[in-house]
Each structure stands twice: as C-alpha cells, then as structure tokens.
Short mmCIF file of C-alpha atoms and ligand atoms in Angstrom, two decimals:
data_model
loop_
_atom_site.label_atom_id
_atom_site.label_comp_id
_atom_site.label_asym_id
_atom_site.label_seq_id
_atom_site.Cartn_x
_atom_site.Cartn_y
_atom_site.Cartn_z
CA MET A 25 -38.89 -40.49 23.56
CA SER A 26 -37.20 -40.86 26.81
CA HIS A 27 -35.96 -44.33 27.60
CA ILE A 28 -37.96 -47.19 29.23
CA VAL A 29 -37.20 -48.84 32.69
CA ALA A 30 -38.25 -52.37 33.26
CA PRO A 31 -37.48 -53.53 36.77
CA SER A 32 -36.87 -57.32 36.77
CA VAL A 33 -39.16 -59.32 38.99
CA LEU A 34 -36.65 -62.03 39.36
CA SER A 35 -35.01 -59.80 42.07
CA ALA A 36 -38.39 -59.29 43.86
CA ASP A 37 -39.28 -60.52 47.38
CA PHE A 38 -41.50 -63.54 46.31
CA ASN A 39 -42.95 -63.43 50.09
CA HIS A 40 -44.23 -60.02 49.21
CA LEU A 41 -44.80 -60.28 45.34
CA GLY A 42 -48.06 -58.33 45.33
CA ARG A 43 -46.42 -55.42 47.35
CA ASP A 44 -43.32 -55.39 45.22
CA ALA A 45 -45.89 -55.33 42.11
CA GLN A 46 -47.73 -52.43 43.53
CA MET A 47 -44.31 -50.55 44.06
CA ILE A 48 -43.47 -50.91 40.49
CA ASN A 49 -47.12 -49.84 39.54
CA ASN A 50 -46.73 -46.60 41.69
CA SER A 51 -43.29 -45.93 40.42
CA GLU A 52 -41.82 -44.32 37.43
CA ALA A 53 -41.32 -47.72 35.89
CA ASP A 54 -42.77 -48.48 32.42
CA TRP A 55 -42.78 -52.15 32.19
CA PHE A 56 -42.49 -55.11 34.30
CA HIS A 57 -39.57 -57.52 33.10
CA VAL A 58 -40.44 -61.24 33.59
CA ASP A 59 -37.61 -63.83 33.62
CA VAL A 60 -38.52 -67.27 32.72
CA MET A 61 -35.76 -69.95 33.17
CA ASP A 62 -36.02 -73.89 32.40
CA GLY A 63 -33.23 -75.14 33.83
CA VAL A 64 -31.80 -76.48 30.48
CA PHE A 65 -31.35 -73.27 28.36
CA VAL A 66 -29.80 -71.75 31.41
CA PRO A 67 -28.42 -73.26 34.58
CA ASN A 68 -31.31 -71.86 36.60
CA ILE A 69 -35.23 -72.40 37.04
CA SER A 70 -37.38 -69.31 37.87
CA PHE A 71 -41.10 -69.52 37.62
CA GLY A 72 -43.93 -70.21 35.14
CA PHE A 73 -47.55 -69.68 34.21
CA PRO A 74 -49.39 -69.20 37.63
CA ILE A 75 -46.93 -66.51 38.85
CA ILE A 76 -47.28 -64.55 35.60
CA LYS A 77 -50.98 -64.66 35.71
CA PHE A 78 -50.93 -63.44 39.48
CA LEU A 79 -48.38 -60.65 38.34
CA ASN A 80 -50.72 -59.75 35.30
CA LYS A 81 -53.54 -59.31 37.88
CA GLU A 82 -51.58 -56.76 40.00
CA ALA A 83 -49.67 -55.17 37.12
CA THR A 84 -50.96 -51.98 35.73
CA LYS A 85 -48.17 -51.84 33.20
CA PRO A 86 -47.00 -54.19 30.38
CA LEU A 87 -45.34 -57.52 31.02
CA ASP A 88 -42.15 -57.68 29.04
CA VAL A 89 -41.57 -61.71 29.13
CA HIS A 90 -38.09 -62.98 28.57
CA LEU A 91 -37.90 -66.63 27.74
CA MET A 92 -34.76 -68.43 28.52
CA ILE A 93 -36.03 -71.66 27.66
CA VAL A 94 -35.53 -74.41 24.87
CA GLN A 95 -38.05 -74.77 22.04
CA PRO A 96 -40.03 -71.39 23.17
CA GLU A 97 -42.23 -71.94 20.15
CA ARG A 98 -44.21 -74.37 22.12
CA TYR A 99 -45.60 -72.09 24.48
CA ILE A 100 -46.53 -68.86 22.71
CA THR A 101 -50.12 -68.82 23.12
CA GLN A 102 -49.93 -69.75 26.84
CA PHE A 103 -47.74 -66.77 27.54
CA ARG A 104 -50.12 -64.55 25.79
CA ASP A 105 -52.99 -65.96 28.07
CA VAL A 106 -51.29 -65.20 31.14
CA GLY A 107 -50.77 -61.54 30.07
CA ALA A 108 -47.44 -61.20 28.16
CA GLU A 109 -47.59 -58.37 25.95
CA ILE A 110 -43.75 -58.52 24.76
CA LEU A 111 -42.50 -61.99 24.23
CA THR A 112 -38.82 -62.51 23.95
CA VAL A 113 -37.05 -65.63 22.87
CA HIS A 114 -33.41 -66.43 22.55
CA TYR A 115 -31.71 -66.52 19.15
CA GLU A 116 -29.70 -69.47 20.44
CA ALA A 117 -32.72 -71.35 21.24
CA SER A 118 -34.77 -70.87 18.03
CA THR A 119 -33.95 -72.90 15.01
CA HIS A 120 -36.91 -71.33 12.94
CA LEU A 121 -36.59 -67.73 14.38
CA HIS A 122 -38.56 -66.28 11.51
CA ARG A 123 -41.60 -68.69 12.01
CA THR A 124 -41.33 -68.14 15.91
CA VAL A 125 -41.33 -64.25 15.49
CA GLN A 126 -44.36 -64.47 13.08
CA ALA A 127 -46.12 -66.60 15.67
CA ILE A 128 -45.65 -64.37 18.33
CA LYS A 129 -47.11 -61.48 16.29
CA ASP A 130 -49.89 -63.35 15.09
CA ALA A 131 -50.61 -64.02 18.68
CA GLY A 132 -51.16 -60.39 19.24
CA MET A 133 -47.89 -59.52 21.23
CA LYS A 134 -44.80 -57.57 20.30
CA ALA A 135 -41.77 -60.03 19.42
CA GLY A 136 -38.35 -59.70 20.72
CA VAL A 137 -35.25 -61.54 20.22
CA ALA A 138 -32.51 -62.00 22.90
CA LEU A 139 -28.56 -62.34 22.18
CA ASN A 140 -26.24 -63.94 24.48
CA PRO A 141 -22.93 -61.93 24.99
CA HIS A 142 -21.02 -64.01 22.63
CA THR A 143 -23.63 -63.92 19.77
CA PRO A 144 -22.95 -61.19 17.29
CA VAL A 145 -25.60 -58.39 16.32
CA SER A 146 -24.92 -59.08 12.67
CA LEU A 147 -26.77 -62.27 12.75
CA LEU A 148 -29.74 -60.19 13.07
CA ASP A 149 -29.46 -58.55 9.68
CA ASP A 150 -32.19 -60.46 7.77
CA ILE A 151 -34.80 -60.26 10.70
CA VAL A 152 -34.27 -56.59 11.86
CA GLU A 153 -37.22 -55.43 10.09
CA ASP A 154 -39.58 -58.10 11.70
CA ILE A 155 -39.00 -57.57 15.14
CA ASP A 156 -40.05 -55.15 17.79
CA LEU A 157 -37.40 -55.60 20.31
CA VAL A 158 -33.63 -56.74 20.70
CA THR A 159 -32.48 -57.73 24.07
CA LEU A 160 -28.72 -57.69 24.41
CA MET A 161 -27.57 -59.75 27.26
CA SER A 162 -24.97 -57.83 29.27
CA VAL A 163 -24.47 -60.84 31.45
CA ASN A 164 -24.63 -64.52 30.91
CA PRO A 165 -28.38 -65.35 31.43
CA GLY A 166 -29.51 -67.39 34.48
CA PHE A 167 -29.04 -65.35 37.37
CA GLY A 168 -29.68 -61.72 38.74
CA GLY A 169 -26.68 -59.75 40.36
CA GLN A 170 -24.01 -60.28 38.01
CA LYS A 171 -21.22 -58.07 36.68
CA PHE A 172 -22.05 -56.02 33.48
CA ILE A 173 -20.00 -57.07 30.39
CA GLU A 174 -18.23 -54.18 28.90
CA ASN A 175 -18.33 -55.49 25.27
CA THR A 176 -22.09 -54.75 25.47
CA TYR A 177 -21.53 -50.97 24.17
CA LYS A 178 -20.00 -52.16 20.99
CA LYS A 179 -23.28 -54.14 20.44
CA ILE A 180 -25.47 -51.36 21.28
CA LYS A 181 -23.84 -49.12 18.65
CA ALA A 182 -23.83 -51.81 15.95
CA LEU A 183 -27.44 -52.43 16.40
CA ALA A 184 -28.13 -48.77 16.51
CA ALA A 185 -26.47 -48.43 13.23
CA MET A 186 -28.30 -51.54 11.78
CA LYS A 187 -31.73 -50.34 12.80
CA SER A 188 -31.24 -46.88 11.48
CA GLY A 189 -33.64 -46.28 8.40
CA ARG A 190 -34.69 -50.13 8.40
CA ASN A 191 -36.62 -50.28 11.71
CA ASP A 192 -36.32 -46.86 13.71
CA ASP A 193 -38.82 -47.89 16.26
CA LEU A 194 -36.96 -51.17 17.44
CA TYR A 195 -36.40 -51.23 21.26
CA ILE A 196 -32.80 -52.00 22.30
CA GLU A 197 -32.98 -53.52 25.60
CA ILE A 198 -30.17 -54.01 27.80
CA ASP A 199 -30.41 -56.80 30.43
CA GLY A 200 -28.00 -57.63 33.09
CA GLY A 201 -25.73 -55.55 35.61
CA VAL A 202 -27.50 -52.27 34.55
CA THR A 203 -26.75 -49.65 37.65
CA LEU A 204 -27.32 -46.13 38.50
CA GLN A 205 -23.55 -45.43 37.45
CA ASN A 206 -23.71 -47.02 33.88
CA TYR A 207 -27.30 -46.51 32.89
CA GLY A 208 -26.42 -43.02 31.19
CA ASN A 209 -23.82 -44.32 28.92
CA LEU A 210 -25.99 -47.09 27.96
CA VAL A 211 -28.64 -44.72 26.98
CA GLU A 212 -26.04 -42.49 25.22
CA ALA A 213 -24.84 -45.53 23.18
CA GLY A 214 -28.30 -46.04 21.73
CA ALA A 215 -30.17 -48.33 24.43
CA ASN A 216 -33.78 -47.30 25.11
CA VAL A 217 -34.87 -50.07 27.54
CA LEU A 218 -32.99 -50.91 30.80
CA VAL A 219 -33.81 -53.91 32.76
CA ALA A 220 -32.63 -53.64 36.26
CA GLY A 221 -33.14 -56.25 38.89
CA SER A 222 -30.74 -56.05 41.94
CA THR A 223 -30.02 -52.30 41.38
CA VAL A 224 -33.71 -51.59 42.15
CA PHE A 225 -34.64 -54.40 44.56
CA LYS A 226 -31.48 -54.42 46.66
CA SER A 227 -31.52 -50.92 47.25
CA GLU A 228 -32.90 -48.97 50.28
CA ASN A 229 -35.47 -47.15 48.34
CA PRO A 230 -36.58 -49.08 45.21
CA THR A 231 -39.12 -46.20 44.06
CA GLU A 232 -36.39 -43.65 44.12
CA THR A 233 -33.78 -45.88 42.59
CA ILE A 234 -36.23 -46.45 39.50
CA SER A 235 -36.61 -42.63 39.58
CA GLY A 236 -32.93 -42.35 39.45
CA LEU A 237 -32.64 -44.82 36.43
CA LYS A 238 -35.53 -42.65 34.81
CA LYS A 239 -33.62 -39.39 34.78
CA PRO A 240 -33.06 -38.03 31.34
CA ILE A 241 -29.14 -37.92 30.41
CA ALA A 242 -27.69 -34.44 30.19
C1 LIG B 11 -30.66 -62.67 33.78
C2 LIG B 11 -32.08 -62.14 33.78
C3 LIG B 11 -31.97 -60.77 33.85
C4 LIG B 11 -31.84 -60.41 35.61
C5 LIG B 11 -31.01 -59.13 35.76
O1 LIG B 11 -30.56 -63.97 33.28
O2 LIG B 11 -32.39 -62.14 32.24
O3 LIG B 11 -33.27 -60.04 33.54
O4 LIG B 11 -32.94 -60.47 36.28
O5 LIG B 11 -30.63 -58.99 36.84
P1 LIG B 11 -29.62 -57.83 37.38
O6 LIG B 11 -30.04 -56.44 36.99
O7 LIG B 11 -29.50 -57.81 38.78
O8 LIG B 11 -28.24 -58.09 36.59
ZN1 LIG B 12 -34.21 -60.93 31.71
#
C-alpha cells in the first residue's frame, strides 16, 4: 500500500476554508488532518467543534483529528459527532491511556496516540496492539511551519520494529516539518502517513505539491 498524505487544515486560509477543503477533495490527498489546540497542553489555540462540523460537511475524505488538549477523554463522543473518523490523543495528556483508547474505539472511531519529540516509542510497548495509529511529532506541537527534528528517523525505525508481527496494520504518522525534500526518507524509514501543513498551503500550487508528496519512492 502506498503512503497516505494528510494536509493540515491549520495552514489553510480560514477566509476561504470551503475553497481549501474543495482543493483537498479534488487532490490526491487521502485524509484531512485537523489540529485541535487548547492553549493549555500547547501554547496555542486553534479551533473547535463548529469549524470541524463545517469541514466535515465539505470534506469527502476522512477527518484525522489530532487533539493537543488536556483531558481528551472528556470530549470523545463530541468529536465523533462532528465527524472525526480517526481520533488521536497525546500520550503526555492521558493518565489512563488504555481506557481512553477503548472509549475512542467504542465510539466507532480509529484510535491514535501522539508522542511529543522527547517521548520514547518504547512507552507504547504495552498498548501497541490496541491502537490504529501513532503520530510521531517531528516538531514541538503548537504551531505550523517549524523545522523538522532529525531524531524522528530513529523513532520511526523503532516503531516499525515494534509493530512488526504484533500490529502490522498500524499507521505511523509523521507530523511537523514534512517537505518534498524529506518525505521520501520518511517513507523509506517506515512512515506511512505524512501530515503536511505549510509545505502544501504555502506553495504556489497546493494540488501539485500534494501530488509531489504522493509520488512513490524509487
Ligand atoms: C503542529 C501540528 C501540525 C502542523 C504541521 O502542532 O500538529 O499538524 O499543522 O504543520 P507543518 O507541516 O507546517 O509543520
Ligand atoms: Zn497535527
């Protein structure tokens, strides 16, 4: 299976959100990546339920919702009700991660766990069979347009080794600083979902940039 590309709506033009959603619909992108920030877990606030509900009306592709919020377990059904198909919570924000993951799956969504750059992959050893996706943060969460952290390659390889034979279908998603220059190396290391915000939306031709990120690696 070829890798998935998920443009991050955080970098879209909110004055023309419907237009940007149609661009994603009509492109080779696979998912919408939707960043929710609460100003507590991360030093920024993005958007919440009304915007996601609107996006879901426009979107013809799954919403991959990344919660950068404390106590994410409080809002699981509300995110399902506004259209989340994949719901990802941060390891660092989840005291009872196993319970939260089960609740996400019971609500009918795929469950993801995100790791900050300093959080080792080995901490997932006792939950890797229970989850559908891991987001490896390749920048410190909170903002688009930051520089990719090179240590991420080591984490991709560690996670690829961990999932092998235990959860071969696990998605390994990379979030932050993904570019047309590094996407091939990320896929080669074992990533199969690439989030891209500024690389897509700050480019001359976002549709072509998405095609570029979708190109199979040689
Ligand atoms: C960062 C967000 C990312 C962000 C990526 O906290 O989780 O999804 O939108 O943006 P780029 O691709 O510009 O690094
Ligand atoms: Zn994200």
